[in-house]
PDB file of C-alpha atoms in Angstrom:
ATOM      1  CA  MET A   9      50.455  86.039 122.779  1.00 48.00           C
ATOM      2  CA  ILE A  10      52.875  87.280 125.554  1.00 56.00           C
ATOM      3  CA  ASP A  11      51.336  88.254 129.305  1.00 56.00           C
ATOM      4  CA  PRO A  12      52.455  91.657 130.477  1.00 55.00           C
ATOM      5  CA  ILE A  13      55.122  91.087 132.795  1.00 57.00           C
ATOM      6  CA  PRO A  14      53.530  91.774 136.522  1.00 58.00           C
ATOM      7  CA  THR A  15      56.757  93.472 137.955  1.00 60.00           C
ATOM      8  CA  THR A  16      57.391  96.017 134.609  1.00 75.00           C
ATOM      9  CA  GLN A  17      56.393  99.179 134.967  1.00 87.00           C
ATOM     10  CA  TYR A  18      54.816 100.612 131.448  1.00 90.00           C
ATOM     11  CA  PRO A  19      55.551 101.394 129.080  1.00 94.00           C
ATOM     12  CA  ILE A  20      59.163 100.273 128.357  1.00 96.00           C
ATOM     13  CA  PHE A  21      61.005 100.783 125.347  1.00 97.00           C
ATOM     14  CA  TYR A  22      62.421  98.914 122.776  1.00 98.00           C
ATOM     15  CA  PRO A  23      66.138 100.152 120.907  1.00 98.00           C
ATOM     16  CA  CYS A  24      65.435  99.957 116.705  1.00 98.00           C
ATOM     17  CA  SER A  25      68.231  98.454 114.522  1.00 97.00           C
ATOM     18  CA  SER A  26      67.108 100.961 112.777  1.00 97.00           C
ATOM     19  CA  ALA A  27      64.131 104.197 111.829  1.00 95.00           C
ATOM     20  CA  VAL A  28      62.882 101.252 109.190  1.00 96.00           C
ATOM     21  CA  GLU A  29      62.737  98.735 111.977  1.00 97.00           C
ATOM     22  CA  PHE A  30      60.716 101.481 114.139  1.00 96.00           C
ATOM     23  CA  GLU A  31      58.308 102.646 111.080  1.00 93.00           C
ATOM     24  CA  ASP A  32      57.264  99.032 110.834  1.00 95.00           C
ATOM     25  CA  LEU A  33      56.361  98.420 114.221  1.00 96.00           C
ATOM     26  CA  ASP A  34      54.610 101.787 114.461  1.00 94.00           C
ATOM     27  CA  THR A  35      52.840 100.280 110.988  1.00 92.00           C
ATOM     28  CA  GLN A  36      51.954  97.096 112.509  1.00 94.00           C
ATOM     29  CA  ALA A  37      50.761  99.257 115.917  1.00 94.00           C
ATOM     30  CA  CYS A  38      48.397 100.784 113.854  1.00 91.00           C
ATOM     31  CA  GLU A  39      47.227  98.062 112.256  1.00 91.00           C
ATOM     32  CA  LEU A  40      46.983  96.207 115.325  1.00 93.00           C
ATOM     33  CA  LEU A  41      45.012  98.602 117.444  1.00 91.00           C
ATOM     34  CA  GLY A  42      42.378  99.555 114.432  1.00 89.00           C
ATOM     35  CA  TYR A  43      43.353 102.850 113.256  1.00 87.00           C
ATOM     36  CA  PRO A  44      41.843 104.078 110.767  1.00 80.00           C
ATOM     37  CA  ASP A  45      45.078 104.324 108.107  1.00 76.00           C
ATOM     38  CA  ALA A  46      48.140 102.954 109.553  1.00 62.00           C
ATOM     39  CA  GLY A  47      50.277 104.682 107.266  1.00 65.00           C
ATOM     40  CA  ALA A  48      49.317 108.347 108.117  1.00 67.00           C
ATOM     41  CA  ASN A  49      49.048 107.666 111.780  1.00 71.00           C
ATOM     42  CA  ASN A  50      51.160 106.920 114.464  1.00 86.00           C
ATOM     43  CA  TYR A  51      51.304 104.826 117.379  1.00 91.00           C
ATOM     44  CA  CYS A  52      54.084 106.869 118.850  1.00 91.00           C
ATOM     45  CA  ASN A  53      56.990 109.081 118.550  1.00 92.00           C
ATOM     46  CA  GLN A  54      60.606 108.208 117.979  1.00 92.00           C
ATOM     47  CA  LEU A  55      62.710 108.660 121.000  1.00 94.00           C
ATOM     48  CA  VAL A  56      66.581 109.384 119.642  1.00 95.00           C
ATOM     49  CA  ASP A  57      69.004 108.851 122.931  1.00 95.00           C
ATOM     50  CA  VAL A  58      72.776 110.562 122.905  1.00 95.00           C
ATOM     51  CA  ASN A  59      74.007 107.607 120.176  1.00 95.00           C
ATOM     52  CA  GLY A  60      71.370 108.246 117.560  1.00 95.00           C
ATOM     53  CA  ILE A  61      69.227 104.794 118.728  1.00 97.00           C
ATOM     54  CA  ILE A  62      65.965 104.995 118.299  1.00 97.00           C
ATOM     55  CA  TYR A  63      63.371 103.666 121.245  1.00 97.00           C
ATOM     56  CA  PHE A  64      59.782 102.497 119.612  1.00 97.00           C
ATOM     57  CA  THR A  65      57.193 102.548 122.716  1.00 96.00           C
ATOM     58  CA  VAL A  66      55.649  99.527 124.145  1.00 96.00           C
ATOM     59  CA  ASN A  67      52.595  99.657 126.128  1.00 94.00           C
ATOM     60  CA  ILE A  68      50.685  96.486 126.947  1.00 93.00           C
ATOM     61  CA  GLU A  69      48.346  96.684 124.023  1.00 94.00           C
ATOM     62  CA  VAL A  70      51.529  96.227 121.715  1.00 95.00           C
ATOM     63  CA  LEU A  71      52.818  93.448 123.553  1.00 94.00           C
ATOM     64  CA  SER A  72      52.219  90.688 120.617  1.00 95.00           C
ATOM     65  CA  LEU A  73      54.406  92.340 118.170  1.00 96.00           C
ATOM     66  CA  PHE A  74      56.901  91.486 120.066  1.00 96.00           C
ATOM     67  CA  THR A  75      59.304  88.228 120.535  1.00 95.00           C
ATOM     68  CA  GLN A  76      60.378  87.177 124.614  1.00 93.00           C
ATOM     69  CA  SER A  77      63.853  88.083 123.794  1.00 94.00           C
ATOM     70  CA  GLN A  78      63.318  91.462 122.056  1.00 95.00           C
ATOM     71  CA  LEU A  79      61.012  92.371 125.445  1.00 94.00           C
ATOM     72  CA  ASP A  80      64.086  91.401 127.102  1.00 93.00           C
ATOM     73  CA  THR A  81      65.997  94.189 125.437  1.00 96.00           C
ATOM     74  CA  CYS A  82      63.899  97.034 126.517  1.00 96.00           C
ATOM     75  CA  ILE A  83      64.723  99.319 128.759  1.00 95.00           C
ATOM     76  CA  GLN A  84      62.783 101.891 131.374  1.00 94.00           C
ATOM     77  CA  TYR A  85      62.944 105.565 130.024  1.00 94.00           C
ATOM     78  CA  GLU A  86      65.021 106.535 132.801  1.00 94.00           C
ATOM     79  CA  SER A  87      67.641 104.481 131.273  1.00 94.00           C
ATOM     80  CA  ILE A  88      67.816 106.794 127.955  1.00 94.00           C
ATOM     81  CA  VAL A  89      69.993 109.375 127.873  1.00 94.00           C
ATOM     82  CA  LEU A  90      68.227 112.066 125.858  1.00 91.00           C
ATOM     83  CA  PRO A  91      70.684 115.009 124.058  1.00 90.00           C
ATOM     84  CA  SER A  92      70.479 117.877 126.408  1.00 86.00           C
ATOM     85  CA  ASN A  93      70.738 120.507 123.194  1.00 70.00           C
ATOM     86  CA  SER A  94      67.598 122.975 122.772  1.00 57.00           C
ATOM     87  CA  LEU A  95      65.498 122.766 119.827  1.00 60.00           C
ATOM     88  CA  ILE A  96      65.388 125.894 120.741  1.00 56.00           C
ATOM     89  CA  GLU A  97      67.946 128.516 120.025  1.00 56.00           C
ATOM     90  CA  ASN A  98      67.804 131.942 121.936  1.00 50.00           C
TER      91      ASN A  98
END
């Protein structure tokens, strides 16, 4: 098991290679945490940046789903550039 990095502020965000990878991680996280219906529940929502990269939220309780090299690619929320367009049209 990977130990939390003492100097890291959680959550951190893992850049998924695809929507399928995000869904797989979400299902694994639900199963790991004992959610009653992993297919129906979500561990986290997708964060999608301006380039279309989907980020998975990594908290201490799901670190075991990741290798050290995957964790090394994670970034802090402040580093994600979110789209500036509003979902609400006037």
